[in-house]
PDB file of C-alpha atoms and ligand atoms in Angstrom:
ATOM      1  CA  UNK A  93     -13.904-169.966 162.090  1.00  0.00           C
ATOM      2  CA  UNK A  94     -11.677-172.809 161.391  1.00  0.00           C
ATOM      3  CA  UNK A  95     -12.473-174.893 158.970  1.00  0.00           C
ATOM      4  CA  UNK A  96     -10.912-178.541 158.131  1.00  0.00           C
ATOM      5  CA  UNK A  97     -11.694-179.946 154.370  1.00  0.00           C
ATOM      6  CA  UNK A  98     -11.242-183.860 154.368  1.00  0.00           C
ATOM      7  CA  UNK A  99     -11.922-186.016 151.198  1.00  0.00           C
ATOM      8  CA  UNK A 100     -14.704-188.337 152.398  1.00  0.00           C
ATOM      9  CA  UNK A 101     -17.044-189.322 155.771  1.00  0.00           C
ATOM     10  CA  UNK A 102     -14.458-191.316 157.475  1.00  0.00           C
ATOM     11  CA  UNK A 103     -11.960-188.384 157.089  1.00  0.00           C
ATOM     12  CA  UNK A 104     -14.814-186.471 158.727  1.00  0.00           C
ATOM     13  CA  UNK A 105     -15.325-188.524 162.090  1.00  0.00           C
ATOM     14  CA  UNK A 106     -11.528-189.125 162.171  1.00  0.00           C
ATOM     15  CA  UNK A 107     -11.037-185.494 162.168  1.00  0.00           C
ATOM     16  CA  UNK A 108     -13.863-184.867 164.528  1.00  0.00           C
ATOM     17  CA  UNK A 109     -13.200-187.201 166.789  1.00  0.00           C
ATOM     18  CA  UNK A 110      -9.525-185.710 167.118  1.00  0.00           C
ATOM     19  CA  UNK A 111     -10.901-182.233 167.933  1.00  0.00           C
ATOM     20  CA  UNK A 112     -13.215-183.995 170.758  1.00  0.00           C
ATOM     21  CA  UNK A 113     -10.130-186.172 171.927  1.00  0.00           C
ATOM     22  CA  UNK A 114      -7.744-183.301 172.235  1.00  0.00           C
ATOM     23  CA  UNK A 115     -10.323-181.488 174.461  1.00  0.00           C
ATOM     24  CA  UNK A 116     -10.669-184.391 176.681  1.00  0.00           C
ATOM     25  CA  UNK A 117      -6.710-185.261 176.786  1.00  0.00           C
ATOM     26  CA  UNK A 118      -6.477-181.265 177.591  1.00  0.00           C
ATOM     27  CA  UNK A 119      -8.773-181.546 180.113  1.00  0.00           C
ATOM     28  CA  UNK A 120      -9.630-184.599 181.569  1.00  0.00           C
ATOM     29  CA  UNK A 121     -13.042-183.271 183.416  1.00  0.00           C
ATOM     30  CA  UNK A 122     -13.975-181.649 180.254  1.00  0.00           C
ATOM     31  CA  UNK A 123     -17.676-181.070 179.757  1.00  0.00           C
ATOM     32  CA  UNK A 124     -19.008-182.512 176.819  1.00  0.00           C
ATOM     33  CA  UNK A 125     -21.885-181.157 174.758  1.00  0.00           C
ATOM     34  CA  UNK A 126     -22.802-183.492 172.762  1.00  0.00           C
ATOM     35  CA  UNK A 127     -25.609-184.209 169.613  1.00  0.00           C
ATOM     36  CA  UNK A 128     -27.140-187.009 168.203  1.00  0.00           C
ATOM     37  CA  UNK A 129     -28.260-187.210 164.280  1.00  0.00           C
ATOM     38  CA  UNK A 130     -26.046-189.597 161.445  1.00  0.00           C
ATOM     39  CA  UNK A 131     -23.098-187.275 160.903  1.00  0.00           C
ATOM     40  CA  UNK A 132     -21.706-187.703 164.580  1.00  0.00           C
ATOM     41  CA  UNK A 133     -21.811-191.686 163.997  1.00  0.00           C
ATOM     42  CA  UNK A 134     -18.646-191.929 162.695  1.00  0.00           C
ATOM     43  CA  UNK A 135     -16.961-189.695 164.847  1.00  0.00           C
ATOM     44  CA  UNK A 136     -18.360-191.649 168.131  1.00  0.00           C
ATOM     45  CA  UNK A 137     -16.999-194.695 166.928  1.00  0.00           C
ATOM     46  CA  UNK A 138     -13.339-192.978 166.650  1.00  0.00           C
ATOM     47  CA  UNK A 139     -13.596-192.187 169.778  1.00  0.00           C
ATOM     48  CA  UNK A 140     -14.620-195.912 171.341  1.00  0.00           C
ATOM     49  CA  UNK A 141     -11.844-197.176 169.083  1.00  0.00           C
ATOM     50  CA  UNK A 142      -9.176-195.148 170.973  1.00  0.00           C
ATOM     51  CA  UNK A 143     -10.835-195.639 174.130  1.00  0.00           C
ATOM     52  CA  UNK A 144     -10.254-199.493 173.473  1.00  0.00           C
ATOM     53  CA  UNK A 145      -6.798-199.040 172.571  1.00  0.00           C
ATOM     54  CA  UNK A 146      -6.330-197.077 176.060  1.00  0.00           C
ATOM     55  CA  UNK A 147      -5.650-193.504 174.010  1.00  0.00           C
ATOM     56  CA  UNK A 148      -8.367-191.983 175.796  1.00  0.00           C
ATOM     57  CA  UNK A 149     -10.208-191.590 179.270  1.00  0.00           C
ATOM     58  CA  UNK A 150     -13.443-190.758 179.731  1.00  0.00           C
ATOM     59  CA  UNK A 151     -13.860-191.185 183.392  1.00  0.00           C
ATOM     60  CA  UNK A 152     -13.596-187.798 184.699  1.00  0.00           C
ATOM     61  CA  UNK A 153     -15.882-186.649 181.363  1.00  0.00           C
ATOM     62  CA  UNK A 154     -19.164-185.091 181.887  1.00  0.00           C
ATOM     63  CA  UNK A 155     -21.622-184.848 179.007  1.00  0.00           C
ATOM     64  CA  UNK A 156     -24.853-182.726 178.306  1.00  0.00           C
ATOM     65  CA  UNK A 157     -26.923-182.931 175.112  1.00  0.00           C
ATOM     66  CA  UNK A 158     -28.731-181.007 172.829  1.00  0.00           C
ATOM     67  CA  UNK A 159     -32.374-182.050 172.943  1.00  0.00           C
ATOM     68  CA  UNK A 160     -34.476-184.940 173.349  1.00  0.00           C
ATOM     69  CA  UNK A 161     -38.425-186.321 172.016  1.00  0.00           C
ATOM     70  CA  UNK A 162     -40.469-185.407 174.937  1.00  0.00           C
ATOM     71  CA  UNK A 163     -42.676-188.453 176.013  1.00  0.00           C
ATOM     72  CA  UNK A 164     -40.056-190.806 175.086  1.00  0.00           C
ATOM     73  CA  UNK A 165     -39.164-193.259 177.714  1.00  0.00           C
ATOM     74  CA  UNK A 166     -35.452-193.563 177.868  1.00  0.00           C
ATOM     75  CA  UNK A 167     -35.416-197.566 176.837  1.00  0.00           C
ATOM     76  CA  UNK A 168     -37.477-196.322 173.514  1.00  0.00           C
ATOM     77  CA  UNK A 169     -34.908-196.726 171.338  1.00  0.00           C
ATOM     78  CA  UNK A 170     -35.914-193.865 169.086  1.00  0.00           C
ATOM     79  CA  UNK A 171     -34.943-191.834 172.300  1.00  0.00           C
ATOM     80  CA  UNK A 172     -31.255-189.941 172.308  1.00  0.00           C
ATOM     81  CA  UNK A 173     -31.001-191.387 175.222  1.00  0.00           C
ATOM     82  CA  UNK A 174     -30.760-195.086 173.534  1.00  0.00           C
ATOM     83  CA  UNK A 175     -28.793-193.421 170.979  1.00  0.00           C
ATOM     84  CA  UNK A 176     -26.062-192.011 173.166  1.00  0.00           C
ATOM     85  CA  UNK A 177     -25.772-194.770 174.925  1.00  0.00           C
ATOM     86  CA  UNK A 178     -25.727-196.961 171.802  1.00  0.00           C
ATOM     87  CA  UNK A 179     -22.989-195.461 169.854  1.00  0.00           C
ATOM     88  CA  UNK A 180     -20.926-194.037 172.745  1.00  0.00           C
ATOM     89  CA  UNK A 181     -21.424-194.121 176.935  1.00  0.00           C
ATOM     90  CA  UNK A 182     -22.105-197.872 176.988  1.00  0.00           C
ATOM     91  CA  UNK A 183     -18.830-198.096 175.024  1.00  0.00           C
ATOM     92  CA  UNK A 184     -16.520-195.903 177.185  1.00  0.00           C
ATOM     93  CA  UNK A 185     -15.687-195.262 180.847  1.00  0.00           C
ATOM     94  CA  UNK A 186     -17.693-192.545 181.194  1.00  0.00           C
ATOM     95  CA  UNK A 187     -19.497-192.482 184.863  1.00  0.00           C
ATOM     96  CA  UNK A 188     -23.767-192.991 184.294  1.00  0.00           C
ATOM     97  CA  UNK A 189     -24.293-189.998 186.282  1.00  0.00           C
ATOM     98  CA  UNK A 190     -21.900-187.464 184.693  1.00  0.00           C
ATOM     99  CA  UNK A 191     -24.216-188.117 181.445  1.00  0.00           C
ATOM    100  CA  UNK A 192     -27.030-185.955 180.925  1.00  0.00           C
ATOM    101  CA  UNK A 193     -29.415-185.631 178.141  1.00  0.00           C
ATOM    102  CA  UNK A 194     -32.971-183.643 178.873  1.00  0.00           C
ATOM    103  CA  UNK A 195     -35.285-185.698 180.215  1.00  0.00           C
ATOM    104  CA  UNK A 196     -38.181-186.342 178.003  1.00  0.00           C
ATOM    105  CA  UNK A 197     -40.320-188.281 180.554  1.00  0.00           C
ATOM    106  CA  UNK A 198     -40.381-184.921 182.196  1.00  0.00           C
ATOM    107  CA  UNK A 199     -43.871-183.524 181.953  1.00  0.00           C
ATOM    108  CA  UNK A 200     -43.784-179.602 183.817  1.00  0.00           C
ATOM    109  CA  UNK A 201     -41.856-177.660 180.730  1.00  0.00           C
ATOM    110  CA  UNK A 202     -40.994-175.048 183.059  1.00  0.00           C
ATOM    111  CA  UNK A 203     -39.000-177.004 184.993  1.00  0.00           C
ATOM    112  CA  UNK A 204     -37.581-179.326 182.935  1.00  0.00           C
ATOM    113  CA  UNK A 205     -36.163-175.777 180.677  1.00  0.00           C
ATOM    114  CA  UNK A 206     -34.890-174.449 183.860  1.00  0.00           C
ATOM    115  CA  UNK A 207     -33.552-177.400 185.409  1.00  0.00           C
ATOM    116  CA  UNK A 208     -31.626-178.229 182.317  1.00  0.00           C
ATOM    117  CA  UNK A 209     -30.384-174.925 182.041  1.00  0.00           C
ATOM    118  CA  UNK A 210     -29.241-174.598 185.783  1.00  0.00           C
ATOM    119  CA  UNK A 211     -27.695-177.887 185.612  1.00  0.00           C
ATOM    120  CA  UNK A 212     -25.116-176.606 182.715  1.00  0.00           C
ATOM    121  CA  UNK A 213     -24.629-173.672 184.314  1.00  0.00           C
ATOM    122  CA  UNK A 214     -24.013-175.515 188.098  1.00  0.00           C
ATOM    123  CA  UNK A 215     -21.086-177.926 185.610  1.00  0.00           C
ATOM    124  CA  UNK A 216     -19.833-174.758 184.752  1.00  0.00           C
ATOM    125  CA  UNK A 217     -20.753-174.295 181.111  1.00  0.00           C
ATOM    126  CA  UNK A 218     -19.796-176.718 178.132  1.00  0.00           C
ATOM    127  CA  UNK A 219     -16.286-176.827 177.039  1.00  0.00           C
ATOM    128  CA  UNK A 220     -16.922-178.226 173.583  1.00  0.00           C
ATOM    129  CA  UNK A 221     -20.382-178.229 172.161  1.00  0.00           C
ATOM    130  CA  UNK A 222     -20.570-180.693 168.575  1.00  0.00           C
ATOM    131  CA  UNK A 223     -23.324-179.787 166.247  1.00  0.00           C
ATOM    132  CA  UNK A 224     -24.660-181.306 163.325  1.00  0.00           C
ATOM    133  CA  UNK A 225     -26.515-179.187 160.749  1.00  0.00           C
ATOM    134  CA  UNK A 226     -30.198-179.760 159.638  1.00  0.00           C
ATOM    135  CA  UNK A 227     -30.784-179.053 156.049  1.00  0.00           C
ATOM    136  CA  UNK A 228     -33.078-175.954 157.056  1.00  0.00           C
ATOM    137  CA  UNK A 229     -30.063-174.695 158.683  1.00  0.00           C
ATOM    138  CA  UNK A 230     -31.490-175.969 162.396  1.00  0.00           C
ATOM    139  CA  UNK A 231     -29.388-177.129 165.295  1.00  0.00           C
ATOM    140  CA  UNK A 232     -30.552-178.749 167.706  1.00  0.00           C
ATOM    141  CA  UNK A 233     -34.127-178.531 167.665  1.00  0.00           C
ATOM    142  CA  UNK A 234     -33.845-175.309 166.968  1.00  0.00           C
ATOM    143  CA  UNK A 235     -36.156-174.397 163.619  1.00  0.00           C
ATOM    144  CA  UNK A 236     -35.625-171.246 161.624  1.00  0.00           C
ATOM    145  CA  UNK A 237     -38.137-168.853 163.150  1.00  0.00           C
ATOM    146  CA  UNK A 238     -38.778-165.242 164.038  1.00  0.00           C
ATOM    147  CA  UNK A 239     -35.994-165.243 166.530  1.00  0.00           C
ATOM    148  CA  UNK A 240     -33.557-166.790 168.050  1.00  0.00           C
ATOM    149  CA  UNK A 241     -34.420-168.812 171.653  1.00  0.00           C
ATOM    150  CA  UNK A 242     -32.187-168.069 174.411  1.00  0.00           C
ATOM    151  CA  UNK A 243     -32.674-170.967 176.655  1.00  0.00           C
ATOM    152  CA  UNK A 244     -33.326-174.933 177.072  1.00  0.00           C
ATOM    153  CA  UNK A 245     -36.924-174.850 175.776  1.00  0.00           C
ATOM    154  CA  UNK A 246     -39.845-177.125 174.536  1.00  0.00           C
ATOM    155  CA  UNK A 247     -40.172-177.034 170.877  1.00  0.00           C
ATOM    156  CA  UNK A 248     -43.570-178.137 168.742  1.00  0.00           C
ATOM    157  CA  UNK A 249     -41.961-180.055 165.861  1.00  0.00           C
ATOM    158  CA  UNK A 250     -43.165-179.010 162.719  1.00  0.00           C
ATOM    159  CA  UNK A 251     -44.862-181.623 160.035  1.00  0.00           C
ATOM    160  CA  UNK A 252     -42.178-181.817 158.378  1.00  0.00           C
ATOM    161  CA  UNK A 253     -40.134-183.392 160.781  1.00  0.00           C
ATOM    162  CA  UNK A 254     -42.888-185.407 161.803  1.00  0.00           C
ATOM    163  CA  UNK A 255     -43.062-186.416 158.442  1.00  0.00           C
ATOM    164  CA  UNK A 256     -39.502-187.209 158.086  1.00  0.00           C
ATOM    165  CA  UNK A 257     -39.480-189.099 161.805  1.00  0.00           C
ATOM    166  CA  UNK A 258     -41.876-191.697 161.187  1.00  0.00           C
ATOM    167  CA  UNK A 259     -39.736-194.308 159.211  1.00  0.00           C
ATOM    168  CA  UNK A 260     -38.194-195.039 162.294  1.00  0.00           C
ATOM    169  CA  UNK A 261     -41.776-195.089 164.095  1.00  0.00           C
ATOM    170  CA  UNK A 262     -44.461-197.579 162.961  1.00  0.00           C
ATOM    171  CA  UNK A 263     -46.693-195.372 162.531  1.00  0.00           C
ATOM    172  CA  UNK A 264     -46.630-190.981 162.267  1.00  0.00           C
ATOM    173  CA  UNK A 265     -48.914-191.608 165.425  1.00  0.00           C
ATOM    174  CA  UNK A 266     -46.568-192.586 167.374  1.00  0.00           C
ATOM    175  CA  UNK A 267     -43.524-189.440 166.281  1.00  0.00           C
ATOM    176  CA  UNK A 268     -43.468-187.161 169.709  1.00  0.00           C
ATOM    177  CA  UNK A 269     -44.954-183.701 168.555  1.00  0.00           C
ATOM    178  CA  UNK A 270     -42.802-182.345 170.913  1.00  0.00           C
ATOM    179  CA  UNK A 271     -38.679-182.201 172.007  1.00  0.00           C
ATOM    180  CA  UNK A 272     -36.788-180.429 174.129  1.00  0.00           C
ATOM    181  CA  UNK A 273     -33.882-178.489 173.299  1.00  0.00           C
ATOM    182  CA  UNK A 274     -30.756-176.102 174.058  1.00  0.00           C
ATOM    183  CA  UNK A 275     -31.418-173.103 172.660  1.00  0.00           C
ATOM    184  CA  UNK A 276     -29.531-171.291 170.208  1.00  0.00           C
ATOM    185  CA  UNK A 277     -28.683-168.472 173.973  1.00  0.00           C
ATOM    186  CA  UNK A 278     -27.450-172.261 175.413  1.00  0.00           C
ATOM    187  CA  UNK A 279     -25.152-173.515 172.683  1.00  0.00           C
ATOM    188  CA  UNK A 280     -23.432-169.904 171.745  1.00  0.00           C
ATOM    189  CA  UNK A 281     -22.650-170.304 175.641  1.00  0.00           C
ATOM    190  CA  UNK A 282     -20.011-173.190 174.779  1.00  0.00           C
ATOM    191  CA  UNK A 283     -16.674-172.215 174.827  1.00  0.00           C
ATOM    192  CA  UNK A 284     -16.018-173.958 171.742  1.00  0.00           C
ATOM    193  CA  UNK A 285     -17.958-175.112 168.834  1.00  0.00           C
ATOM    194  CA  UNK A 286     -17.476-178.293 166.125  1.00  0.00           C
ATOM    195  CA  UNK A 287     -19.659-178.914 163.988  1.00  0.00           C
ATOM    196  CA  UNK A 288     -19.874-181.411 161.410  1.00  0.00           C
ATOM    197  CA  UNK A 289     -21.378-182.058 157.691  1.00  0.00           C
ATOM    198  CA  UNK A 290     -21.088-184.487 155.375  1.00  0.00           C
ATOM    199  CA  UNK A 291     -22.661-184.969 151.619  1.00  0.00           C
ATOM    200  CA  UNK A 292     -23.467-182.857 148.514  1.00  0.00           C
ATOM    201  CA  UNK A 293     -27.014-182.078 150.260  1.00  0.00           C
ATOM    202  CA  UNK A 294     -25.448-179.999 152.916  1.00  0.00           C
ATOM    203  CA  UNK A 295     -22.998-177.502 150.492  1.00  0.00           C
ATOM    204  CA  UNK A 296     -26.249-175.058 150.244  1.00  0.00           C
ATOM    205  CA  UNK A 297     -27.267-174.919 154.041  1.00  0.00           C
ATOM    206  CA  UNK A 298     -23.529-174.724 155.047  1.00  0.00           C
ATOM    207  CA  UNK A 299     -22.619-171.562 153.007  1.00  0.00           C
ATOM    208  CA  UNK A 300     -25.903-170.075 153.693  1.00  0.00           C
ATOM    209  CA  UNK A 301     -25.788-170.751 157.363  1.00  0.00           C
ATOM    210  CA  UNK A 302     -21.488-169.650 157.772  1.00  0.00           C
ATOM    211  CA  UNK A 303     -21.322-167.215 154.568  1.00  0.00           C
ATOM    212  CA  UNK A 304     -25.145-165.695 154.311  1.00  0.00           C
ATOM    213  CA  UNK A 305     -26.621-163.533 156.853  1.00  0.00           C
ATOM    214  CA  UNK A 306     -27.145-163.845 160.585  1.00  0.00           C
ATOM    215  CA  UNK A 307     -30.794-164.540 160.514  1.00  0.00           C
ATOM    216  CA  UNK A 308     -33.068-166.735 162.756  1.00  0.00           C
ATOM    217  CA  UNK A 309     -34.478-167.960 159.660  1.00  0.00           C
ATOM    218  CA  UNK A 310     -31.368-170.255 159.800  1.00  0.00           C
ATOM    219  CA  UNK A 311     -30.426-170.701 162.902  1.00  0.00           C
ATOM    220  CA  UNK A 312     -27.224-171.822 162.647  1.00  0.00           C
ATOM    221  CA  UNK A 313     -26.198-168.865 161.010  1.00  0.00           C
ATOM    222  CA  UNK A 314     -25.529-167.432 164.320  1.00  0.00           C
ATOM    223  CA  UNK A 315     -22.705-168.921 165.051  1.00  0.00           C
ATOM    224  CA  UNK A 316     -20.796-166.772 162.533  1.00  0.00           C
ATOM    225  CA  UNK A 317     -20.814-164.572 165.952  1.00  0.00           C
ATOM    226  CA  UNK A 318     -18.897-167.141 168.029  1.00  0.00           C
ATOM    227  CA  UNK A 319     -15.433-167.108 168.980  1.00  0.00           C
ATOM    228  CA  UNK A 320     -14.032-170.244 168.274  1.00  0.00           C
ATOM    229  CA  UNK A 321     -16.086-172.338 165.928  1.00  0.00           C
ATOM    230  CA  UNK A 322     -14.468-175.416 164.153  1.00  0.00           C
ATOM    231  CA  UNK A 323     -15.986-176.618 160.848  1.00  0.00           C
ATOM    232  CA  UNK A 324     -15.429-180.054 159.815  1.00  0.00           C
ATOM    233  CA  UNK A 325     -16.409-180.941 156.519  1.00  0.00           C
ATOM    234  CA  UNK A 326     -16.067-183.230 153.209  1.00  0.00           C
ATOM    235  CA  UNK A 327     -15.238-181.910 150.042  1.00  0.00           C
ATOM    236  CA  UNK A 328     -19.054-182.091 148.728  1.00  0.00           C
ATOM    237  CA  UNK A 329     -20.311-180.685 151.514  1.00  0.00           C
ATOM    238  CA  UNK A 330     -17.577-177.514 151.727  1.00  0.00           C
ATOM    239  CA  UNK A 331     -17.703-177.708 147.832  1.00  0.00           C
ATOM    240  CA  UNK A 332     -19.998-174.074 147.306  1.00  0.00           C
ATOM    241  CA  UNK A 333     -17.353-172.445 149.749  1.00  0.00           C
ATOM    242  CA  UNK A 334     -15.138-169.694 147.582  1.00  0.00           C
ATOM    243  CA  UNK A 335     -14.172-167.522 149.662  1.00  0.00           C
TER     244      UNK A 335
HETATM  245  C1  LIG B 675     -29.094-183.877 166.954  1.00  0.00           C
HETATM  246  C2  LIG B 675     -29.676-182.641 166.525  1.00  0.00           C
HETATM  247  C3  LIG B 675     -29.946-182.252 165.111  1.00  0.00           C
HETATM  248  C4  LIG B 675     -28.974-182.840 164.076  1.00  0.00           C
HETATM  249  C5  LIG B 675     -29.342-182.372 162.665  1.00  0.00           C
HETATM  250  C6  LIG B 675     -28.450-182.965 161.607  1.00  0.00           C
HETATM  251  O1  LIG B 675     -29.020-183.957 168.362  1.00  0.00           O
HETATM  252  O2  LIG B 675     -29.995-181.911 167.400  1.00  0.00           O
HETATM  253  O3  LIG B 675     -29.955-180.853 165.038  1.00  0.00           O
HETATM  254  O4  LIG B 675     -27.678-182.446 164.386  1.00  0.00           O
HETATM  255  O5  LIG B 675     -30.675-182.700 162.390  1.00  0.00           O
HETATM  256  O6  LIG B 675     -28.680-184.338 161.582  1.00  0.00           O
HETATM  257  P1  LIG B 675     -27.812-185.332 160.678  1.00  0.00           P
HETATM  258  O7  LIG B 675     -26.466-185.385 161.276  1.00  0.00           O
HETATM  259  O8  LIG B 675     -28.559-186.629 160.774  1.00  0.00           O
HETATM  260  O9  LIG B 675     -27.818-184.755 159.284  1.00  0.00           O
END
């Protein structure tokens, strides 16, 4: 694993946003995997900012993401699919169609899982999946549990999350109970990892999920078995990392 320190959040997404731009200047029909959540913010808006000053292309780009609400129309804007297109594809030259994001609208699990799956695989696999990190040590949807899901899946959200969710609902009513999601199978896939944290309430979940054992019970924590991971982190975040 490599792992870059930086002093502070905009070191972060500047850093970030370098690793995802010398993927796409690399290869120019690069597929994206790509993740919503507050740490990637920063790094999105690097990347627009270079695309403005004509540093980067997006227009042979393709891009899959992590998970999505299920029963969320696409124009809700609590949807990823608002928030991609929000802080990145309605900013950039990349093509409508060579954006994909689950589709939450989808009611038949089965296929939607499948479908989602198939798709990757028919793009040829992701070149560069970003991650954030949930503070249980989740990515993607992907809760600690009894073991590790292989494939695109539907996922019950737990209370919690419910719980946290509904500030940006206006009422818990209205949360989804349910998301779809890569599974933890789907994103060790990726031939190349980033992830990113930020703040003094990640340094326990980050050298728990990259230093502790390999354990569904924090699902990120398989990674540690991936080839070529890239850690990009502030100071309080990396700060419980000794080794
Ligand atoms: C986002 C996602 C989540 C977030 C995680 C961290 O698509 O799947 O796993 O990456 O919840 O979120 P932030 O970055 O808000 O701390």
């Amino acid at each position: 694993m490599r792992i870059y320190e930086l002093n502070d959040y905009l070191a972060v997404s500047r850093k970030a946003a370098a690793v995802i731009a010398a993927q796409i200047i690399a290869k120019p029909n690069s597929i994206l995997g790509l993740a919503t959540g507050s740490t990637p913010i920063g790094a999105y808006q690097q990347l627009v900012q270079w695309y403005q000053n004509g540093d980067l292309d997006f227009s042979q780009i393709s891009s899959v993401n992590l998970d999505e609400y299920k029963g969320l129309p696409r124009d809700n804007d609590q949807s990823y699919y608002y928030f991609m297109n929000d802080h990145l594809f309605r900013h950039v030259n990349i093509a409508s169609e060579h954006t994909h994001i689950p589709n939450g609208m989808e009611p038949d699990t089965a296929k939607e899982c499948s479908g989602y799956d198939a798709l990757i695989e028919s793009l040829g696999g992701v070149d560069l999946q970003l991650l954030g990190l949930g503070h249980n040590g989740h990515i993607g949807f992907n809760e600690p549990a009894d073991h590790f899901a292989k494939s695109t899946h539907c996922v019950d959200l737990q209370e919690r999350t419910i719980e946290a969710n509904k500030r940006f609902f206006e009422s818990a009513d209205e949360v989804p109970r349910q998301a779809y999601t890569m599974g933890c199978g789907t994103i060790m896939k990726a031939k190349k990892i980033l992830i990113v944290v930020s703040g003094k309430d990640k340094a326990k979940i980050v050298d728990k999920a990259f230093f502790g054992s390999i354990t569904p019970q924090v699902p990120a924590s398989l990674l540690q078995l991936h080839q070529d991971v890239t850690l990009v982190g502030d100071k309080e975040a990396l700060s419980l990392l000794d080794h």
